[in-house]
Amino acid sequence: MSHPVPTPSVPAPDIVRCAYMEIVVTDLARSRAFYVDVLGLHVTEEDGDAIYLRSLEEFIHHNLVLRRGPVAAVAAFAYRVRSPAEVDAAEAYYRELGCRTERRANGFTKGVGDSVRVEDPLGFPYEFFHEVQHVERLTQRYDLYSAGELVRLDHFNQVTPDVPRGRAYLEDLGFRVSEDIQDSDGVTYAVWMHRKQTVHDTALTGGNGPRMHHVAFATHEKHNIIQICDKMGALRISDRIERGPGRHGVSNAFYLYILDPDGHRIEIYCQDYYTGDPDNPTITWDVHDNQRRDWWGNPVVPSWYTEASLVLDLDGNPQPVTERDERSEMAVTVGADGFSYTRRDDGGAAEGFKLGTQL
C-alpha cells in the first residue's frame, strides 16, 4: 500500500446506504430516452438542465440525476447518513483528513437538504446527506410496472490504482468487506464493501483512476434482465450491451452491463445474498479462477477492464487519472493469444483455456 490514508481521531459518519449518483451527460434528451424510455426509470421532476429519476421502490426524491454538461463524467457518489448530526460528522471527518469539503444547507440537488460534498482521499466526489424529500413509493403501482422494471439502486463501482489503500480507507469509514480478488503473491485486484445488508454499496476495481466503473440498479428477477436485452435488441441498440447477461461468481448475482449514450456503464443486477451478521465471512477469490467474474466461465470483454467514466472535482473539472502500478487483472488472466486462464482444480487437472479478448 502506498501512502496509506490516515485514520481520523473523530468518528466516521454513520452511513446507511448508497443513495444516488449525479452524472453529467452531453445530450439531455438523448439520455432521457435511454434511462426513461428504454430502462423505465421514473421521472420525479425535470427541467432544461437536469432530470431526477428514481426506481420503483424508492421513496426518496431520486436515485439518479442526469445533469447537462460539456464533459460526460460523474459529479457525485451520494450516501445517505443516519441522522442530520451525521452530516456534521462527515464534514469533520474529511476536514481532519485534509480533504476539500463544501457544505450546502439547501443541498446540491433538488429534493435533498443539508449536504456536504468532499473530494475524498482517492479523488472521488462523495456526498453525505440525511434530509430528503419523500415521494410516492411505487411498489404497488402495478399499472406502471414494466417487464424489465428497475426496483432499487444497488451499488457503485469505483476504479482506483491502489485497492488496498482504498480498502483500508473505506474500512475506517465503516464499510465492511464481503468479497475480494487476490493472487498467490497477495496482490489485490478488487474488493466489494457494504453498509447495507447486501454484498456491496460500493466496490473498488483496480485500474487507472479515479474513475467510475459503473452504477448498478437491481431488478426483482433475472427474467427482468433478459427482457431488457430483448427490448434493446428490438430497438436495434444491442451494440450498447457490453457484457452479459450472466451469473457472477463474486456476489452470486445475475448481471448485465450496458452503456448509456455517453458511455457511462450501467449494471442491471439481482439475486445476491445477505451480509448483515457481524461475523459474515469474507470470500476471497483467486484471480486465476475463471468463474470469479462469470460463474459460467465466459470471458470478460476488454472494454470492461479498460473503459470507465471520469469523475469531477468540486469545481466541476475532471480529476486527473493516475495509472495503476501493480499488474492488472486483465494482464494476468488473459494471454497475448486472447485466451483466458481457468483454475487448476483440487484434483490436479491441467489448466484449461477459454476464448478471451478476441473479437
Tab-separated table of C-alpha atoms in Angstrom, residues 32 40 51 69 74 134 136 163 265 285 291 317 351:
chain	number	residue	atom	x	y	z
A	32	ARG	CA	-33.697	10.803	-21.128
A	40	GLY	CA	-38.008	2.614	-17.402
A	51	ILE	CA	-33.674	15.138	-14.845
A	69	GLY	CA	-22.784	19.495	-19.224
A	74	VAL	CA	-19.668	11.705	-12.511
A	134	HIS	CA	-40.206	11.923	0.287
A	136	GLU	CA	-44.621	8.292	-3.762
A	163	VAL	CA	-7.053	-1.141	-3.992
A	265	ARG	CA	-21.706	1.940	-17.698
A	285	TRP	CA	-11.314	-15.428	-4.988
A	291	GLN	CA	-15.549	-18.373	-12.573
A	317	ASN	CA	-13.455	19.824	-13.538
A	351	GLU	CA	-5.249	-25.813	-16.601
